[in-house]
mmCIF file of C-alpha atoms in Angstrom:
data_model
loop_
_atom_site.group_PDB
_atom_site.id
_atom_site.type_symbol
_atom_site.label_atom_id
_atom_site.label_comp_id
_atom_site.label_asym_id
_atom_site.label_seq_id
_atom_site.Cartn_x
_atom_site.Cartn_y
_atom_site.Cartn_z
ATOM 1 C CA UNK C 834 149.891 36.907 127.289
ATOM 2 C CA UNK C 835 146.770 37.008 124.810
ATOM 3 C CA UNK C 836 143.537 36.263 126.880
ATOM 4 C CA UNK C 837 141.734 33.919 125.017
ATOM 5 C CA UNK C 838 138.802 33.652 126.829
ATOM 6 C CA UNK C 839 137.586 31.225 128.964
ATOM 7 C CA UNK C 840 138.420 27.505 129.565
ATOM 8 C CA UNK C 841 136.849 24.777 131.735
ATOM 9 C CA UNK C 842 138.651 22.215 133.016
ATOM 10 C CA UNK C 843 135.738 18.427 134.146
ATOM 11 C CA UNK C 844 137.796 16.149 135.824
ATOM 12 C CA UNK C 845 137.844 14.028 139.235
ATOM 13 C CA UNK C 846 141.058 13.474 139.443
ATOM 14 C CA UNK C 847 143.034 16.498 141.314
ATOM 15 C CA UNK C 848 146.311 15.743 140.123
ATOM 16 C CA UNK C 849 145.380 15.727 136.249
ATOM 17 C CA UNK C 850 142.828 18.931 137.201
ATOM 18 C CA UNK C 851 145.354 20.638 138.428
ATOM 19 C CA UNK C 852 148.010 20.115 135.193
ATOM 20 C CA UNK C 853 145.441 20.812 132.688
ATOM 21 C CA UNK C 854 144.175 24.035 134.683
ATOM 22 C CA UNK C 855 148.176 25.153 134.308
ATOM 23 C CA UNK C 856 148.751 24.235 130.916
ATOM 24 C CA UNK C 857 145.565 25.894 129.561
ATOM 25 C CA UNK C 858 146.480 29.258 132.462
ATOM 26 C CA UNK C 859 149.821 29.012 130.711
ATOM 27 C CA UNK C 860 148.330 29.258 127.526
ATOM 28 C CA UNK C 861 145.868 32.780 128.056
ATOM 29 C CA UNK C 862 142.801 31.058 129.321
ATOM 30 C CA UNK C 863 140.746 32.104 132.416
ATOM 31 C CA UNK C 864 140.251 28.615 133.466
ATOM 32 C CA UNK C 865 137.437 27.222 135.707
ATOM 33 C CA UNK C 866 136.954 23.829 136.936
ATOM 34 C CA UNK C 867 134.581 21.170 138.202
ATOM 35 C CA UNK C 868 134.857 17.972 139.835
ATOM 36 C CA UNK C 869 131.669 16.220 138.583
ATOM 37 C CA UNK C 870 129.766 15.860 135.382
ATOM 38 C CA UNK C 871 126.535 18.183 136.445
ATOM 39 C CA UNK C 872 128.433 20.406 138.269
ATOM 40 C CA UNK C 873 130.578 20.453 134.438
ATOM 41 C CA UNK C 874 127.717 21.152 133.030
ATOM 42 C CA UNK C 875 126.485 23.823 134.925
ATOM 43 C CA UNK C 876 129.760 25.709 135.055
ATOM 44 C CA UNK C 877 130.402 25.633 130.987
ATOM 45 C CA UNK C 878 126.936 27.158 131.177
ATOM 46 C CA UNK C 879 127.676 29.650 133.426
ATOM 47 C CA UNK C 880 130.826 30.486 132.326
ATOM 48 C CA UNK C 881 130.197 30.588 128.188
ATOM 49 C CA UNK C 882 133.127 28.376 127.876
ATOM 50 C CA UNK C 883 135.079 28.580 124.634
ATOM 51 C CA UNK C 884 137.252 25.126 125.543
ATOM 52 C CA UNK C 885 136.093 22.469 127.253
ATOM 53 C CA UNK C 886 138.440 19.572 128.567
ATOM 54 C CA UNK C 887 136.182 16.494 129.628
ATOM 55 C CA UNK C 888 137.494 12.978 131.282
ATOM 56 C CA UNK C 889 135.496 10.147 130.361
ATOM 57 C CA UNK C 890 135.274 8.638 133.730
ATOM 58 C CA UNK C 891 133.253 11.266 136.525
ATOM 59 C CA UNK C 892 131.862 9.616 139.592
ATOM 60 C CA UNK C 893 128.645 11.296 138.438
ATOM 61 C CA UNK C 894 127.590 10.969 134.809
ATOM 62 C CA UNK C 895 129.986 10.183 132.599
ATOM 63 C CA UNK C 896 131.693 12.568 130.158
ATOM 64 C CA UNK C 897 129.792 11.123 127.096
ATOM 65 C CA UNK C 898 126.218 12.459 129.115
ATOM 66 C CA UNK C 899 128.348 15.480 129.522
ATOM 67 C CA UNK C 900 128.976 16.425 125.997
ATOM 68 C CA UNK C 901 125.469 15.484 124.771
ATOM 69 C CA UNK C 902 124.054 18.121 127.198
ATOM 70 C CA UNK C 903 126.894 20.370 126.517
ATOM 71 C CA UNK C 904 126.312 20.367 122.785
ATOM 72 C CA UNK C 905 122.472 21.247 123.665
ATOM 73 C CA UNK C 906 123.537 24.556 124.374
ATOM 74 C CA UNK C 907 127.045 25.239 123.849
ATOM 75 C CA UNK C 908 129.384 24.991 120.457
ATOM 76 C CA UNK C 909 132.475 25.459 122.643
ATOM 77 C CA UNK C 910 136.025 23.494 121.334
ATOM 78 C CA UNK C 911 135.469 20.314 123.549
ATOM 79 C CA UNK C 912 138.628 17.986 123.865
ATOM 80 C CA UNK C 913 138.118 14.491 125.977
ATOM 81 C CA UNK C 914 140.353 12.911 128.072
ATOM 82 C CA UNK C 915 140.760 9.113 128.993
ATOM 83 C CA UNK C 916 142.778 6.148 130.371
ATOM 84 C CA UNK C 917 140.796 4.005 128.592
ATOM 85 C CA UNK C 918 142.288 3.358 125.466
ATOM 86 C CA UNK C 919 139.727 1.618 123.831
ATOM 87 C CA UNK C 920 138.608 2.381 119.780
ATOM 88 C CA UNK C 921 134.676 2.699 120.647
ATOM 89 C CA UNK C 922 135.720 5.293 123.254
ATOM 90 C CA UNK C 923 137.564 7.543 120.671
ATOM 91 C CA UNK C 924 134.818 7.047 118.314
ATOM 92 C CA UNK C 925 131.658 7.314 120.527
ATOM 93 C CA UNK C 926 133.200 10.784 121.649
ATOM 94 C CA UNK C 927 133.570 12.323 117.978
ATOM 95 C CA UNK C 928 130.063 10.487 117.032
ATOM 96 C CA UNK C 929 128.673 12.498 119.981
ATOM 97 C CA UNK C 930 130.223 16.088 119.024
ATOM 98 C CA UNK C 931 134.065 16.279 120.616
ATOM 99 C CA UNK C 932 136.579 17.904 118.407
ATOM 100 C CA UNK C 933 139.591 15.522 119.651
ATOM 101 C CA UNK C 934 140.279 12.965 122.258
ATOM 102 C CA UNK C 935 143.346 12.878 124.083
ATOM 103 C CA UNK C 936 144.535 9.224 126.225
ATOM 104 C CA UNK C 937 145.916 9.609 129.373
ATOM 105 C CA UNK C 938 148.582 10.439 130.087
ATOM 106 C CA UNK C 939 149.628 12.673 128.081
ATOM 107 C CA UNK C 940 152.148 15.220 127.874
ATOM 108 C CA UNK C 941 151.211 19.050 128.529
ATOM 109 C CA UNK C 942 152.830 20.003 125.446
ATOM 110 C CA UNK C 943 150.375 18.163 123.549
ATOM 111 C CA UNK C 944 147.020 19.010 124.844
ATOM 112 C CA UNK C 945 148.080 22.546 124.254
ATOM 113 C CA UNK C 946 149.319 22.544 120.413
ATOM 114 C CA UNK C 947 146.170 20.712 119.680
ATOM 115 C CA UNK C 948 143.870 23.584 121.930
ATOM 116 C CA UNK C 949 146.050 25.899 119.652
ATOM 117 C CA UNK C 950 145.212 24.490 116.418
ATOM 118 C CA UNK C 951 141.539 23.793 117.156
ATOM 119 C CA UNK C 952 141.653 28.167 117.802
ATOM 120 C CA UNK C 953 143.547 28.749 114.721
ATOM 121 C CA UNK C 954 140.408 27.574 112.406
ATOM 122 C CA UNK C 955 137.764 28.787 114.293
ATOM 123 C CA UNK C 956 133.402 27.749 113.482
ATOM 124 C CA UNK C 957 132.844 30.575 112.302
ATOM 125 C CA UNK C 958 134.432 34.732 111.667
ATOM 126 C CA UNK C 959 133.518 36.538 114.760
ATOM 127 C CA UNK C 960 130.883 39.153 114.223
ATOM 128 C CA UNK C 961 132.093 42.720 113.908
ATOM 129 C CA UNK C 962 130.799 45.028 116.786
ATOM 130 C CA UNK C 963 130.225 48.696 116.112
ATOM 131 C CA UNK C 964 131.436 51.465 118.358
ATOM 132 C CA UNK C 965 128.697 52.727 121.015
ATOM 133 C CA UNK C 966 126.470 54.754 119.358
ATOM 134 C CA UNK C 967 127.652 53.988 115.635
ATOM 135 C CA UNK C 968 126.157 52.405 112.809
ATOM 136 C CA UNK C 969 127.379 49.067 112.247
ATOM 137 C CA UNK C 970 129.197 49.069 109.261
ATOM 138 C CA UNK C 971 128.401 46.648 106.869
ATOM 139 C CA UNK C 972 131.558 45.066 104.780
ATOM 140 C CA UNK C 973 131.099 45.208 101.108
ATOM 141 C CA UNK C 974 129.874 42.497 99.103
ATOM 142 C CA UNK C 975 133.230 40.623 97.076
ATOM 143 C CA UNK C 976 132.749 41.187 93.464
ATOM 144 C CA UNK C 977 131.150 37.652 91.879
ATOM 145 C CA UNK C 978 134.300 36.606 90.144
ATOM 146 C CA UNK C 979 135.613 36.484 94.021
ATOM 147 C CA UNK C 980 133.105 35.398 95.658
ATOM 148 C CA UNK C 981 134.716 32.995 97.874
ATOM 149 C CA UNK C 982 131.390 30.528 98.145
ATOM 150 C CA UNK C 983 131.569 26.917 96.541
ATOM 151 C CA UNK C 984 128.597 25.625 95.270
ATOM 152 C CA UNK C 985 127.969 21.964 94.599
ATOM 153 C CA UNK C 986 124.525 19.884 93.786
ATOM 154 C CA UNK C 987 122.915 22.242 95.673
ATOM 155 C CA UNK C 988 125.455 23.080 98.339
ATOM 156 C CA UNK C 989 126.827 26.149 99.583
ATOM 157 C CA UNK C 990 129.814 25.975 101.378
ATOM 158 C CA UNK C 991 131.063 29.459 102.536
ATOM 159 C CA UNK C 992 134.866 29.085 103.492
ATOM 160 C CA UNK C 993 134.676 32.953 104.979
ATOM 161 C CA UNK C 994 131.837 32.346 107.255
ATOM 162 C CA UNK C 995 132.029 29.011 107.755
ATOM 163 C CA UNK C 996 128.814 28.198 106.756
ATOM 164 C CA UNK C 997 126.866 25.614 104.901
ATOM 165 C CA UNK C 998 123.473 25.433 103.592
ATOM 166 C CA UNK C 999 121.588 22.495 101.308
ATOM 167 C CA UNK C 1000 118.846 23.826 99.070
ATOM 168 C CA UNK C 1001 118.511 27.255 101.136
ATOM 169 C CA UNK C 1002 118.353 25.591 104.255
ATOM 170 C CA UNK C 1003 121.453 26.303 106.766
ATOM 171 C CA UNK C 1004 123.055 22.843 108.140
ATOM 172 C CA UNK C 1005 124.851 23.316 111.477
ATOM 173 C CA UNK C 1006 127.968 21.156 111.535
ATOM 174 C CA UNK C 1007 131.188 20.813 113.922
ATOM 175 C CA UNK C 1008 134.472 22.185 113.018
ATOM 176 C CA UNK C 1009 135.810 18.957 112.372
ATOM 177 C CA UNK C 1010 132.809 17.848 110.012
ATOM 178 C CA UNK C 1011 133.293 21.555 108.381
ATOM 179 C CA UNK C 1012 136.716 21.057 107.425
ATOM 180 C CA UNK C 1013 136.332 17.885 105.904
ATOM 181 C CA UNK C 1014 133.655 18.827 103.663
ATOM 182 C CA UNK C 1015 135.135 21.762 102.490
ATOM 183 C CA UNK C 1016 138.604 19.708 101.450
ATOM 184 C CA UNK C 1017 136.553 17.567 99.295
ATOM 185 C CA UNK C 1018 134.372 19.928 97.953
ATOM 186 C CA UNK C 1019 137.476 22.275 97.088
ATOM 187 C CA UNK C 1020 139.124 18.931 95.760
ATOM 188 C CA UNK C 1021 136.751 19.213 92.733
ATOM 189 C CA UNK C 1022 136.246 15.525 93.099
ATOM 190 C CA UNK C 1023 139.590 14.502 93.808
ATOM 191 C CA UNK C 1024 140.104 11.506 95.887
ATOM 192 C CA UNK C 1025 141.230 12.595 99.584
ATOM 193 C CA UNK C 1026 142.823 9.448 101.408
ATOM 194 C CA UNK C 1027 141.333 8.750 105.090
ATOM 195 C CA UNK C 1028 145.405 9.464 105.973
ATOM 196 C CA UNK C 1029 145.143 13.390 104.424
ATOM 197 C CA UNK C 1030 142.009 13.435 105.895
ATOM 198 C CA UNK C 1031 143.319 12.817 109.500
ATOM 199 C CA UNK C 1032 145.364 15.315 108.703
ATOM 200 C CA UNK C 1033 142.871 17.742 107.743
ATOM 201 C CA UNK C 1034 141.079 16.940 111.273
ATOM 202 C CA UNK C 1035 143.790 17.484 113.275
ATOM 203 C CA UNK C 1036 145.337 20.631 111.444
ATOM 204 C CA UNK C 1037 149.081 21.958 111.798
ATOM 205 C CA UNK C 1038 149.574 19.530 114.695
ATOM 206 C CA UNK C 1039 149.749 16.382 112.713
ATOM 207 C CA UNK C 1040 153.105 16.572 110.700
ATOM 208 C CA UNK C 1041 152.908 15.103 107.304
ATOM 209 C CA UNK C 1042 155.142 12.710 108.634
ATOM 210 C CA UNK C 1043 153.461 12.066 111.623
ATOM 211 C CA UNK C 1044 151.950 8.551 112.111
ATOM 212 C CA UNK C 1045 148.310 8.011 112.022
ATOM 213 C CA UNK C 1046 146.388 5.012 113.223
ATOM 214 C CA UNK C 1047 143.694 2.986 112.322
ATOM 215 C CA UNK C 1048 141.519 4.462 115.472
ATOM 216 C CA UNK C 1049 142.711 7.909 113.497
ATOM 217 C CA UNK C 1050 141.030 6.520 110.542
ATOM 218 C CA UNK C 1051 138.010 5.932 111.703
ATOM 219 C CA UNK C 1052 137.515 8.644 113.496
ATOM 220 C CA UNK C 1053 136.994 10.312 109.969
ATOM 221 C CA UNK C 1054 134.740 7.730 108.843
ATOM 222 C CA UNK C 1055 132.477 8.477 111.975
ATOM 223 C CA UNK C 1056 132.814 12.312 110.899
ATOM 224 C CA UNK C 1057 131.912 11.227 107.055
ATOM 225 C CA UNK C 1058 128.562 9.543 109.021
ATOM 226 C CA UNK C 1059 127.353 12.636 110.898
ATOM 227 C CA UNK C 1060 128.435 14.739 107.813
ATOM 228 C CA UNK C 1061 125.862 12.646 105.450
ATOM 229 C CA UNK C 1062 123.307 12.368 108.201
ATOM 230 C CA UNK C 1063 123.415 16.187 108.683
ATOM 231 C CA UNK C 1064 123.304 16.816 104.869
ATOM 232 C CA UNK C 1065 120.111 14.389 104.580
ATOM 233 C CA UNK C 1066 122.688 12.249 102.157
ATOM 234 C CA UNK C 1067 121.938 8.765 100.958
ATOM 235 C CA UNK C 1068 125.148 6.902 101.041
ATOM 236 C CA UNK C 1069 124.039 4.573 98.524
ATOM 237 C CA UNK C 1070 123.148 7.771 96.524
ATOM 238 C CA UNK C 1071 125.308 10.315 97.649
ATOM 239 C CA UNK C 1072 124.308 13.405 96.262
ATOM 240 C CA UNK C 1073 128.139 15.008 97.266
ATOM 241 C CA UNK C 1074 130.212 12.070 99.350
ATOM 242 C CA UNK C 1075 131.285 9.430 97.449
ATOM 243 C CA UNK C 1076 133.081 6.355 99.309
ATOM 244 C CA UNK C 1077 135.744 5.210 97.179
ATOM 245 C CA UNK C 1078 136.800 1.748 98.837
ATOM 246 C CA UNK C 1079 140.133 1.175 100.364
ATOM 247 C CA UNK C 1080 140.976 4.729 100.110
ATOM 248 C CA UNK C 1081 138.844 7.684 101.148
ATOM 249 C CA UNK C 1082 136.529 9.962 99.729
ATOM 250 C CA UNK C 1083 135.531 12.137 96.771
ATOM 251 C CA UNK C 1084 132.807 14.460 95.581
ATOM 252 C CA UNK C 1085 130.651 13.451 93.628
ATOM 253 C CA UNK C 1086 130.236 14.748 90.016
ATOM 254 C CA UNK C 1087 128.501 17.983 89.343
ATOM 255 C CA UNK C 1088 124.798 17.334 88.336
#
């Protein structure tokens, strides 16, 4: 069993604690829990959590407090839970920094393919560590005709690293707000639907067949928000997101 480092488990409810604490043991985590929202916080903290699963509803604080002071310190995978199955939920949790939401109940099976794909495309390459006592080595630069950054208006969107930067200056964005802007800025200003958008969100676990909602939809509209808002973007100017109505997005063209 691969260890994949650690995993904390924020939910009240003993029953559901206990499943996701097996699933995600099942799966190669060291898992830690917490019953409350502070005591959530506190632990992720202590613990440098990697995955976080987070129910809505704690007796404390609820898990939309949670995440905001999670995200203060902490870019760990965070995937929230509810039995509410209401739109602004789904929506106020990816506007505040969650990488998925998952309604209750919900099968085991699930929760872990989409822990597994959020792992397979990770924020960023891990930094190599040089033996005790050795020089770190330092990789070779690609030669310029492979140089695997994309450069648009100003942008630089490293694929590699996972980085982005506007005008020199590094922008911080969320693995789902990554991967979207690097499928439309590889798109060379094709038009992406919202549908292969989803689909770009939610990575090998959404089937091209599989069906997508409206609350799927605009899930990636809220991501296109915090992507221009992050990016200093106009939307009635965009510099790189263009809305193209009743259908999705493209880039915009080169200046």
């Amino acid at each position: 069993m691969t260890d994949l480092g650690v995993a904390v488990v924020v939910e009240d409810d003993e029953d559901v604690r206990n499943l996701v604490e097996a699933v995600l043991s099942q799966a190669g985590f060291e898992v830690h829990s917490a019953s409350g929202g502070r005591e959530g916080v506190d632990v992720v903290r202590q613990q440098e959590a990697s995955v976080v699963t987070l129910d809505v509803g704690l007796p404390d604080i609820d898990g939309f407090e949670v995440l905001r002071r999670i995200r203060q310190f902490s870019d760990a995978y965070v995937v929230m839970l509810s039995a509410r199955t209401d739109e602004l939920d789904t929506l106020t949790a990816f506007h505040t920094g969650a990488d998925d939401f998952l309604a209750k109940p919900f099968r085991p099976r699930e929760l872990r393919a989409r822990v597994s794909a959020m792992l397979r495309r990770p924020r960023q390459d891990a930094p190599v560590v040089a033996a005790a006592g050795a020089p770190a080595a330092v990789p070779a630069a690609p030669p310029a005709s492979q140089s695997p950054v994309l450069r648009h208006n100003g942008l630089e969107l490293n694929p590699e690293t996972r980085t982005v930067s506007v005008d020199g200056v590094a922008v911080g964005l969320t693995r789902s707000e990554f991967d979207l802007l690097h499928a439309l800025v590889k798109g060379s200003g094709a038009v992406r639907s919202k549908t292969e958008l989803v689909r770009v969100v939610r990575g090998d676990y959404y089937r091209v067949d599989a069906y997508i909602s409206e609350s799927d939809e605009r899930a990636v509209e809220v991501h296109i928000g915090n992507l221009r808002r992050k990016l200093g973007e106009d939307p009635l100017q965009p510099r790189w997101l263009q809305t193209v109505r009743g259908v999705g997005y493209r880039l915009t063209p080169q200046r």
